[in-house]
mmCIF file as gemmi writes it, N, C-alpha and C atoms, coordinates in Angstrom:
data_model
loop_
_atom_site.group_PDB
_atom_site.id
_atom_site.type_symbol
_atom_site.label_atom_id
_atom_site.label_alt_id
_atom_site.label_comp_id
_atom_site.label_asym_id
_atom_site.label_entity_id
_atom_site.label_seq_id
_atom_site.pdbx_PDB_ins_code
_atom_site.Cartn_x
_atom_site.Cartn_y
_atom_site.Cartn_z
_atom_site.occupancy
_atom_site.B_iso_or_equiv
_atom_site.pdbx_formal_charge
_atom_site.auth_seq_id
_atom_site.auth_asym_id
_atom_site.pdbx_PDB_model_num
ATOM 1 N N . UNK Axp A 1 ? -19.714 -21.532 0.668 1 0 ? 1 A 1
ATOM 2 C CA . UNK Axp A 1 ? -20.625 -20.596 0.023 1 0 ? 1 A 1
ATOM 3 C C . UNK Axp A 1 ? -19.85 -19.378 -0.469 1 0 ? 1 A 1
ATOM 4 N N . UNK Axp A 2 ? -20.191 -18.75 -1.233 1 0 ? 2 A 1
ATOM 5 C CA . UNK Axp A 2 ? -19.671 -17.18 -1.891 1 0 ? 2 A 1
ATOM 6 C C . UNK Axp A 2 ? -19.576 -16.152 -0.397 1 0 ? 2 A 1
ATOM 7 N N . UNK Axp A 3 ? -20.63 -16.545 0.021 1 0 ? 3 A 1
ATOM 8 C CA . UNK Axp A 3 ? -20.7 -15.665 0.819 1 0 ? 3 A 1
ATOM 9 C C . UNK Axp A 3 ? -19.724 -15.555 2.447 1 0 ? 3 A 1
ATOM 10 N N . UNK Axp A 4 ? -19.203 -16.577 2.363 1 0 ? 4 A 1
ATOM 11 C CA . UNK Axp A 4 ? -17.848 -17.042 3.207 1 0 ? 4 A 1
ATOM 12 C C . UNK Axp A 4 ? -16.668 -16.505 2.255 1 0 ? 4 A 1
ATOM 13 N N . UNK Axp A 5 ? -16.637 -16.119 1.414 1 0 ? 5 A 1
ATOM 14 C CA . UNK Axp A 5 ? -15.282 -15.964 0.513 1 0 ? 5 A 1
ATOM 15 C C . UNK Axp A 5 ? -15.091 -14.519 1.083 1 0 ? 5 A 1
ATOM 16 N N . UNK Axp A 6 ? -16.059 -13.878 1.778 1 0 ? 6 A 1
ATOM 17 C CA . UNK Axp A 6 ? -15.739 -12.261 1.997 1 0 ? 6 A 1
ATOM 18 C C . UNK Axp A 6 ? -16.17 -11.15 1.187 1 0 ? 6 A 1
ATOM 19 N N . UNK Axp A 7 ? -16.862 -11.438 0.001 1 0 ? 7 A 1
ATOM 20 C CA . UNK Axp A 7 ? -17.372 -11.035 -1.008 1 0 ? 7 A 1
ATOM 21 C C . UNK Axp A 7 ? -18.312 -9.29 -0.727 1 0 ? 7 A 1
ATOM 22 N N . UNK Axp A 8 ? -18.259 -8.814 -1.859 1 0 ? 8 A 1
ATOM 23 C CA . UNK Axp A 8 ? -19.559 -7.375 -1.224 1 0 ? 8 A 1
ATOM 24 C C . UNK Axp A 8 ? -20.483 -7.794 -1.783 1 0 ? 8 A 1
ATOM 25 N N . UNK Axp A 9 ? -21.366 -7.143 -0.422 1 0 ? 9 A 1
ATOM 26 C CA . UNK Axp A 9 ? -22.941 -7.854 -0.558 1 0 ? 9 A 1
ATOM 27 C C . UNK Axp A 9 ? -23.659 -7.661 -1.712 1 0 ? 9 A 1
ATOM 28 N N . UNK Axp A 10 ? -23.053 -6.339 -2.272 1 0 ? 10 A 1
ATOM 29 C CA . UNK Axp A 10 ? -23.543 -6.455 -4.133 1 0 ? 10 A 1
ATOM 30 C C . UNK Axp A 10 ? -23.158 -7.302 -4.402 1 0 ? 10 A 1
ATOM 31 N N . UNK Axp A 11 ? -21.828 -7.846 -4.799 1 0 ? 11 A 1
ATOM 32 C CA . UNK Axp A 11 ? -21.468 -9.25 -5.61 1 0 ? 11 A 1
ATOM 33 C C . UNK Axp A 11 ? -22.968 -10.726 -5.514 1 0 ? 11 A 1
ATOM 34 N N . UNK Axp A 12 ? -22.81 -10.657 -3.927 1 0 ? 12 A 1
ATOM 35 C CA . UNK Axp A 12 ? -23.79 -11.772 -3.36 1 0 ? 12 A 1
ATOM 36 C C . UNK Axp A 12 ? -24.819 -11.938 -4.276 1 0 ? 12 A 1
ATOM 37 N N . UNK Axp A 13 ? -25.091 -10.277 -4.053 1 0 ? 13 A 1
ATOM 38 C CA . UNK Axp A 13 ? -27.181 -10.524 -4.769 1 0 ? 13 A 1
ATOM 39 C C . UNK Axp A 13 ? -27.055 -10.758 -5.84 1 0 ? 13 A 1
ATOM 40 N N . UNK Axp A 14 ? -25.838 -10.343 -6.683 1 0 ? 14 A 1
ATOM 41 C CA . UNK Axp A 14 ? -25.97 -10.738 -8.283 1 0 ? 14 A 1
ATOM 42 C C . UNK Axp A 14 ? -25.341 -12.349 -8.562 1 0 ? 14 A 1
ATOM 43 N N . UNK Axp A 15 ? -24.871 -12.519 -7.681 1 0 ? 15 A 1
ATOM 44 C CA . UNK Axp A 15 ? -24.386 -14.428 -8.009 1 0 ? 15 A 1
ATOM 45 C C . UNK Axp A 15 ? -25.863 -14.507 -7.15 1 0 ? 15 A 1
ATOM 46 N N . UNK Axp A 16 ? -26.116 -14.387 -6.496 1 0 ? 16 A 1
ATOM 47 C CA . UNK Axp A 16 ? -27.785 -15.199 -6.374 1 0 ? 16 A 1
ATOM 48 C C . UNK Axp A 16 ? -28.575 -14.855 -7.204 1 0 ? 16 A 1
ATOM 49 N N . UNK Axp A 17 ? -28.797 -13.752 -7.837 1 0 ? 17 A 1
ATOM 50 C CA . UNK Axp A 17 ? -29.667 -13.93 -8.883 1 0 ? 17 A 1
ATOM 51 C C . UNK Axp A 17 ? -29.538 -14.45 -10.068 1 0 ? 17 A 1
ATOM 52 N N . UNK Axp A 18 ? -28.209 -14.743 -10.209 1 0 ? 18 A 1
ATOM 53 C CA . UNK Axp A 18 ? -27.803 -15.817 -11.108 1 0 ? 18 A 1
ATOM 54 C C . UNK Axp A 18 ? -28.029 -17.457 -10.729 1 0 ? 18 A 1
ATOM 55 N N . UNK Axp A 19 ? -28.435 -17.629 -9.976 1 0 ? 19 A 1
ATOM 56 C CA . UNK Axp A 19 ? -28.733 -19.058 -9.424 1 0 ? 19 A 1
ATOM 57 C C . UNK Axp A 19 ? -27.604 -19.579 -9.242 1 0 ? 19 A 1
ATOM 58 N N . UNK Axp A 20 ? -26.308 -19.13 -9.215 1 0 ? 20 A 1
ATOM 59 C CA . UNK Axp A 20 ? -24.994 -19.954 -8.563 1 0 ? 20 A 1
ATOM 60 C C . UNK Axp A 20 ? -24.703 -19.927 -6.928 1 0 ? 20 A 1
ATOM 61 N N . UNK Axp A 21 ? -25.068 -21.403 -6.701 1 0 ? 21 A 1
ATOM 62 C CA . UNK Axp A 21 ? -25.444 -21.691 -4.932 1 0 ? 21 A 1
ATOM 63 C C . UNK Axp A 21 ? -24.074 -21.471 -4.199 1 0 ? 21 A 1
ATOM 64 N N . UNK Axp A 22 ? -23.289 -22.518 -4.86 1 0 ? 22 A 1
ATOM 65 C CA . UNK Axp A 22 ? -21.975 -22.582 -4.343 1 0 ? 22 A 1
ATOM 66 C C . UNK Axp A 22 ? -20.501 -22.509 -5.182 1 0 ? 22 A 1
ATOM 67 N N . UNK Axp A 23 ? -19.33 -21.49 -4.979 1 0 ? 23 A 1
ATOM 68 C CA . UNK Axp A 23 ? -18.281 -21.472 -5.597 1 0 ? 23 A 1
ATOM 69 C C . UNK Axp A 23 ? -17.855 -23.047 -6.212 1 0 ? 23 A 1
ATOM 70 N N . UNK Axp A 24 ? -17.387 -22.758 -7.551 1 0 ? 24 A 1
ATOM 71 C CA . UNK Axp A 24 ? -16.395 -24.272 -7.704 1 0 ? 24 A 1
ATOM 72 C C . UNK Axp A 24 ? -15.188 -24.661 -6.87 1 0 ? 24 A 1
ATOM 73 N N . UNK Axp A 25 ? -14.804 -25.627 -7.446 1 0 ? 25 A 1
ATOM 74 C CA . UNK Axp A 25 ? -13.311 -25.911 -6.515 1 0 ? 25 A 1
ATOM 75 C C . UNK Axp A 25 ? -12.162 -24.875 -6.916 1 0 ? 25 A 1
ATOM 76 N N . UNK Axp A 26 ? -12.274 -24.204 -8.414 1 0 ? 26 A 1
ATOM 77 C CA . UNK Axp A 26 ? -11.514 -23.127 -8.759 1 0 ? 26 A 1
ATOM 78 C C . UNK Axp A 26 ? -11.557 -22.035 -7.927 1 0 ? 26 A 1
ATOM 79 N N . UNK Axp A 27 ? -12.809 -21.817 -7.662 1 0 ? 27 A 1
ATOM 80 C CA . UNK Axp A 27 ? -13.09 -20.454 -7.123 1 0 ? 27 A 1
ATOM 81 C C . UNK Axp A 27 ? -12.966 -20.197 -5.987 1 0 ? 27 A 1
ATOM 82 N N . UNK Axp A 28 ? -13.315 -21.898 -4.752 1 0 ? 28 A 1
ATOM 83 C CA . UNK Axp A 28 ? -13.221 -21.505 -3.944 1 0 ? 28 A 1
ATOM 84 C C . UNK Axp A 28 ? -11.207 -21.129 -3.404 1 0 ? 28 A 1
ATOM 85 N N . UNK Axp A 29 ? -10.929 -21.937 -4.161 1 0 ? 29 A 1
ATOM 86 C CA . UNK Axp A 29 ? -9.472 -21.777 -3.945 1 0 ? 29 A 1
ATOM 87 C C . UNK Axp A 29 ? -8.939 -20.296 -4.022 1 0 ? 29 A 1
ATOM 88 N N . UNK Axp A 30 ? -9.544 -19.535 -5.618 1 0 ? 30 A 1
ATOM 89 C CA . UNK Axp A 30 ? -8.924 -18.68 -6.201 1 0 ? 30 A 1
ATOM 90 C C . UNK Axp A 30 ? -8.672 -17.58 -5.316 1 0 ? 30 A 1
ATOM 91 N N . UNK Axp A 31 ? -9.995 -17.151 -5.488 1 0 ? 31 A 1
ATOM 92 C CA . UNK Axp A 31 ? -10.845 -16.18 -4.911 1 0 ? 31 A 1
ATOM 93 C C . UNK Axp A 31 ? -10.141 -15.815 -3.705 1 0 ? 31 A 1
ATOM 94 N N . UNK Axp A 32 ? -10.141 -16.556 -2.053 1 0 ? 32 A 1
ATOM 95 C CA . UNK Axp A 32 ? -9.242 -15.724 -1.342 1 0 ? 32 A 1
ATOM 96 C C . UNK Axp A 32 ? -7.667 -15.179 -1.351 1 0 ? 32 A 1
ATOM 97 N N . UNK Axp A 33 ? -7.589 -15.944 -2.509 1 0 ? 33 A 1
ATOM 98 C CA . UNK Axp A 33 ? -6.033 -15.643 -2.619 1 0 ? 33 A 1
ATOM 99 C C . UNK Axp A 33 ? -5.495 -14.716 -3.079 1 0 ? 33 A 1
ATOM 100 N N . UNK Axp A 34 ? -6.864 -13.924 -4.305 1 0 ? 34 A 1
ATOM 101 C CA . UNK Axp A 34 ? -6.834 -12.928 -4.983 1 0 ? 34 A 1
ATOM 102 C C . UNK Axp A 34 ? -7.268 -11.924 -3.474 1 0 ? 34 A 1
ATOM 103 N N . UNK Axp A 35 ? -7.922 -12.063 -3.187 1 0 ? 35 A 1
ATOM 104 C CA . UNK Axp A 35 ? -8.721 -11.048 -2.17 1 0 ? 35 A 1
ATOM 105 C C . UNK Axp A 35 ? -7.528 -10.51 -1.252 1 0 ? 35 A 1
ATOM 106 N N . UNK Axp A 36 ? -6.471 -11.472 -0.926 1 0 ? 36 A 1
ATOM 107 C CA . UNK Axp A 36 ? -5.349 -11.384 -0.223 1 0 ? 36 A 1
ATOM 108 C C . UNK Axp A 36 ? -4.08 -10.508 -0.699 1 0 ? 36 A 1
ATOM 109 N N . UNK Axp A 37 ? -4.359 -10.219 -2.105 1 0 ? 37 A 1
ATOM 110 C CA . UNK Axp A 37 ? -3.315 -9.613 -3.103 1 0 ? 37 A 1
ATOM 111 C C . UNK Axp A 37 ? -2.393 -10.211 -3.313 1 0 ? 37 A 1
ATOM 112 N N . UNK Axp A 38 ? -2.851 -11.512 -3.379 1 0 ? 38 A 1
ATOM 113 C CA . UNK Axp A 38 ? -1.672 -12.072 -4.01 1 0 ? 38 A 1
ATOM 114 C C . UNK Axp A 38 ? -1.989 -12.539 -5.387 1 0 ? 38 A 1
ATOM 115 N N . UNK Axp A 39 ? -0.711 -13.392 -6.177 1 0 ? 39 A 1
ATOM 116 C CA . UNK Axp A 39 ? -1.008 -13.518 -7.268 1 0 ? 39 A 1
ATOM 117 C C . UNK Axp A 39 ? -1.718 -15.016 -7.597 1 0 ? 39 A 1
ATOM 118 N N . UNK Axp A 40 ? -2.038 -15.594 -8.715 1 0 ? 40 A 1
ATOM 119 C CA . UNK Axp A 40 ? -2.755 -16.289 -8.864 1 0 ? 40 A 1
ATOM 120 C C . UNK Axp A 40 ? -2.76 -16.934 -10.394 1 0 ? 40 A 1
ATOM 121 N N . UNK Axp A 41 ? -2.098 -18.436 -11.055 1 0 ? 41 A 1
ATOM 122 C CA . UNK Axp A 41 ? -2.517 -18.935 -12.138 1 0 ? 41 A 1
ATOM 123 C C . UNK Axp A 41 ? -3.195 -19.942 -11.966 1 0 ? 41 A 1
ATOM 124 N N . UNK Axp A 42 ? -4.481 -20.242 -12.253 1 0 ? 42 A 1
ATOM 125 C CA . UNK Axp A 42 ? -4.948 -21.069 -12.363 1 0 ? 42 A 1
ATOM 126 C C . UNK Axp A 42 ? -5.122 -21.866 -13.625 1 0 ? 42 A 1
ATOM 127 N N . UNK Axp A 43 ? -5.346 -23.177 -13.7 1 0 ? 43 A 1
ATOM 128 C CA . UNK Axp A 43 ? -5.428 -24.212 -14.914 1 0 ? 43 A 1
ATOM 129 C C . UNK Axp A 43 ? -6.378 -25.064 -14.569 1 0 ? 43 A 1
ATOM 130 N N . UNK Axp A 44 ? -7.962 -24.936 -15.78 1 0 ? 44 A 1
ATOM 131 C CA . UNK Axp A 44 ? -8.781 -25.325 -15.155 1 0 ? 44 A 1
ATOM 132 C C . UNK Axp A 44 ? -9.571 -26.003 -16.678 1 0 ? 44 A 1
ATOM 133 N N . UNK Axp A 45 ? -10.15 -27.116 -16.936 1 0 ? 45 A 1
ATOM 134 C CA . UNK Axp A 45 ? -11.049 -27.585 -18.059 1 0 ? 45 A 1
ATOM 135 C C . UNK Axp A 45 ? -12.132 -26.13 -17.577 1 0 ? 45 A 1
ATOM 136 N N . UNK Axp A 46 ? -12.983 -25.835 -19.398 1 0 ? 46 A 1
ATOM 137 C CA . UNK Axp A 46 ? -13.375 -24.487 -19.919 1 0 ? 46 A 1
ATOM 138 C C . UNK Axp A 46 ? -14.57 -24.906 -18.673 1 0 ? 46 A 1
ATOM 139 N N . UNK Axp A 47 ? -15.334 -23.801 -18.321 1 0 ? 47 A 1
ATOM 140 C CA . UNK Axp A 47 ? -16.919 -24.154 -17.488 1 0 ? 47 A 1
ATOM 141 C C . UNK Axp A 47 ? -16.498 -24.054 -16.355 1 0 ? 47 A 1
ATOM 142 N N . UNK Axp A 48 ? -14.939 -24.139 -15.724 1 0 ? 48 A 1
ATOM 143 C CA . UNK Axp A 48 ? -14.417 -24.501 -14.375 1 0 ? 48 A 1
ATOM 144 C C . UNK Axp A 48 ? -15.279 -23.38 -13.455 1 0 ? 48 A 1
ATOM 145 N N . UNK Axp A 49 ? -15.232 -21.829 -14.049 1 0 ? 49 A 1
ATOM 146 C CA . UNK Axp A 49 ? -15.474 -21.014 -13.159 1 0 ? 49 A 1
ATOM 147 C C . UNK Axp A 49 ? -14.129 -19.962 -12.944 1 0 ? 49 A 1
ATOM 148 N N . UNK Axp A 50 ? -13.011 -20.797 -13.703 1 0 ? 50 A 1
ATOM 149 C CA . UNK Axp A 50 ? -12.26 -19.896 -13.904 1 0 ? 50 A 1
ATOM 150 C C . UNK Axp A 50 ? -12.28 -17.809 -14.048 1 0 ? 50 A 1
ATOM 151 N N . UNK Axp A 51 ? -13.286 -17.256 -15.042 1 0 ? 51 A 1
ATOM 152 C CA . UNK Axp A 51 ? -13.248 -15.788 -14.98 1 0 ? 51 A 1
ATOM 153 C C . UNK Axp A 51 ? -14.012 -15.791 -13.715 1 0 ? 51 A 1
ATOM 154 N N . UNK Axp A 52 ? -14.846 -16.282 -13.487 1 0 ? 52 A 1
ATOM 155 C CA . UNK Axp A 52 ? -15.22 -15.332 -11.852 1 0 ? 52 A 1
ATOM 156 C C . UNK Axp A 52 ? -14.08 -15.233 -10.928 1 0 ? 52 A 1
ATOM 157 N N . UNK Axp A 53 ? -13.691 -16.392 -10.817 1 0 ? 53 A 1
ATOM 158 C CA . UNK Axp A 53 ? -13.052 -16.323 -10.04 1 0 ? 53 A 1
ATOM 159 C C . UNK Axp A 53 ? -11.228 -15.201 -9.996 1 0 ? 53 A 1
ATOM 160 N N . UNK Axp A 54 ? -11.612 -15.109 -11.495 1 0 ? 54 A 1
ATOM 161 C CA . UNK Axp A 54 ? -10.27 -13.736 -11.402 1 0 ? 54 A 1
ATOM 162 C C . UNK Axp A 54 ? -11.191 -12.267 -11.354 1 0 ? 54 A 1
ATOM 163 N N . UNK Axp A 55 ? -12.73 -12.422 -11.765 1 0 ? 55 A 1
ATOM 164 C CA . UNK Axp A 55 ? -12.802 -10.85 -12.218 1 0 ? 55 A 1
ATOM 165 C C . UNK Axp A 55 ? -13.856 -10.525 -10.216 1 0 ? 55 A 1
ATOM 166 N N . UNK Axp A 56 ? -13.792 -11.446 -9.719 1 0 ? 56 A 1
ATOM 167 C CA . UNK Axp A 56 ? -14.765 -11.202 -8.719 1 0 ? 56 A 1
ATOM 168 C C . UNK Axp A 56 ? -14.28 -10.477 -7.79 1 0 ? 56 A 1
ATOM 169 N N . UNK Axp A 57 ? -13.251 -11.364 -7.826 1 0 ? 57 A 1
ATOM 170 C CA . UNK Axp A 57 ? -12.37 -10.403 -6.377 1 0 ? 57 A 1
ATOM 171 C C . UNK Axp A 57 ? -11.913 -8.605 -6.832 1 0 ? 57 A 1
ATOM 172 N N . UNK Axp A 58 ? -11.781 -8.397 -8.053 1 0 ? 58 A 1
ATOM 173 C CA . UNK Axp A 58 ? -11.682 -7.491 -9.078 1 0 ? 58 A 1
ATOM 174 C C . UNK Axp A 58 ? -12.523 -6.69 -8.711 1 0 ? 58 A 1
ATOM 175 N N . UNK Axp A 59 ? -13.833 -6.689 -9.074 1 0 ? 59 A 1
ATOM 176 C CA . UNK Axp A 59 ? -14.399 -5.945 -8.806 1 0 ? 59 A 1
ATOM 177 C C . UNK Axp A 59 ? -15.221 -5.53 -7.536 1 0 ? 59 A 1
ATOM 178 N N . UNK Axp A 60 ? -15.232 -6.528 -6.275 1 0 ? 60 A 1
ATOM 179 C CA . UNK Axp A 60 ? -15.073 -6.545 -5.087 1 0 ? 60 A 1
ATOM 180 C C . UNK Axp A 60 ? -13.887 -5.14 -4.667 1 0 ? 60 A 1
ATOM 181 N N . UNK Axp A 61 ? -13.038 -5.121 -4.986 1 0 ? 61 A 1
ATOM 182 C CA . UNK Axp A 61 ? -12.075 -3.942 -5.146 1 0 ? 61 A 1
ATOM 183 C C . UNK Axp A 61 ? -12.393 -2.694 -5.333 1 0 ? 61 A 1
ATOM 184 N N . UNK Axp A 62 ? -13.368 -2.895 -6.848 1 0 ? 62 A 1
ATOM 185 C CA . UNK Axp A 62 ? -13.474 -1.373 -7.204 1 0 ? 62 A 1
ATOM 186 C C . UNK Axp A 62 ? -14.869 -1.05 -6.673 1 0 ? 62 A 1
ATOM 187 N N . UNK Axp A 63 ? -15.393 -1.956 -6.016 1 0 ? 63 A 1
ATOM 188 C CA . UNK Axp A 63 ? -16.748 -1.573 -5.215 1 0 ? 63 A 1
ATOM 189 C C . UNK Axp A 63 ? -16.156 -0.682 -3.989 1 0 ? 63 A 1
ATOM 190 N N . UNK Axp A 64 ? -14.835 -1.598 -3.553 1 0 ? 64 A 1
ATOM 191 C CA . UNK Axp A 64 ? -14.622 -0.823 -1.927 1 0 ? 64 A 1
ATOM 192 C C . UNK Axp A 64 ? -13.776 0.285 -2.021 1 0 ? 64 A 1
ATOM 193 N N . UNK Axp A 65 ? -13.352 0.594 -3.538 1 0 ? 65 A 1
ATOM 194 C CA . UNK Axp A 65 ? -12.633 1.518 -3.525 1 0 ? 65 A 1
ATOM 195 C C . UNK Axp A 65 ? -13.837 2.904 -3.856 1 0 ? 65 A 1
ATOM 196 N N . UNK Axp A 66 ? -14.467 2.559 -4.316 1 0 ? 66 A 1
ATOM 197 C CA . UNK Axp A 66 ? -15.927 3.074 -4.99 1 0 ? 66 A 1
ATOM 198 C C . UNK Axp A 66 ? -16.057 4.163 -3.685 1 0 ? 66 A 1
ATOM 199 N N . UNK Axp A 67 ? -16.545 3.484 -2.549 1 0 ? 67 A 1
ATOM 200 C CA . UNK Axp A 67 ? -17.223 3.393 -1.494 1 0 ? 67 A 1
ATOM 201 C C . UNK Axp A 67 ? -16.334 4.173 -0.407 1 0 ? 67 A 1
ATOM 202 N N . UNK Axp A 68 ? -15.152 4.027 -0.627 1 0 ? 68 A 1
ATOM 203 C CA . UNK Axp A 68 ? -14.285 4.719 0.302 1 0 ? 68 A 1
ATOM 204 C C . UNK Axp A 68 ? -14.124 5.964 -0.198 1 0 ? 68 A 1
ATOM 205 N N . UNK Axp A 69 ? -14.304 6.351 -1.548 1 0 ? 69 A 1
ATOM 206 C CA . UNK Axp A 69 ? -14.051 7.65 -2.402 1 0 ? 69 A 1
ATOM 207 C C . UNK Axp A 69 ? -15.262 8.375 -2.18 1 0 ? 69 A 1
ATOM 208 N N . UNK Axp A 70 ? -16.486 7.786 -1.857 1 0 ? 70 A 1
ATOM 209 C CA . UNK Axp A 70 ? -17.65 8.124 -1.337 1 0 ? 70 A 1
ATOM 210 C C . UNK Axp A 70 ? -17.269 8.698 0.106 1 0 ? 70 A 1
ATOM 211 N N . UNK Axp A 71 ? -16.761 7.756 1.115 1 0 ? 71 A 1
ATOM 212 C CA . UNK Axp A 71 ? -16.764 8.403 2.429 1 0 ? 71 A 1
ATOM 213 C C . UNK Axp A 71 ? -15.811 9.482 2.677 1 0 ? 71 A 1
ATOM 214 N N . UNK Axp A 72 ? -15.297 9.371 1.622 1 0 ? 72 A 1
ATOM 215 C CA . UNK Axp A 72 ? -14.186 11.139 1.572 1 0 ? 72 A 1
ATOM 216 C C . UNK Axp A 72 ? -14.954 12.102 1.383 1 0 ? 72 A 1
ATOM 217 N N . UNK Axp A 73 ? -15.572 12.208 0.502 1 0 ? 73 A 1
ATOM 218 C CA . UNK Axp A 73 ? -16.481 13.589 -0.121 1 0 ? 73 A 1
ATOM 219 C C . UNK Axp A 73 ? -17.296 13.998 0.869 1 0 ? 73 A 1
């Protein structure tokens, strides 16, 4: 599930309200690897799921960076 990938719980509600149940095989791969900081090429036929899986962990980032700039102030 997405929600095993480690994801912020914003991300969650908006892939569920998108009706996407479960990561692809791209994503599930991608995704922790990005989350890990590491790097990442993937090669995937178009539809794979490929951009989520680079922009998710992405912005998972600038949520927690968001959020930590919050608990400073």
């Amino acid at each position: 599930t997405f929600a095993g990938l480690g994801l912020d719980s914003r991300l969650l509600q908006a892939i569920a309200k998108q009706n996407f149940k479960a990561p692809t095989l791209v994503q599930s791969k991608a995704i922790p690897l990005v989350m890990e900081g590491r790097d990442v090429l993937a090669r995937a036929k178009t539809g794979s799921g490929k951009t989520a899986a680079y922009l998710l962990p992405i912005l998972h980032s600038i949520l927690k960076r968001k959020q930590a700039c919050f608990y400073l102030l």
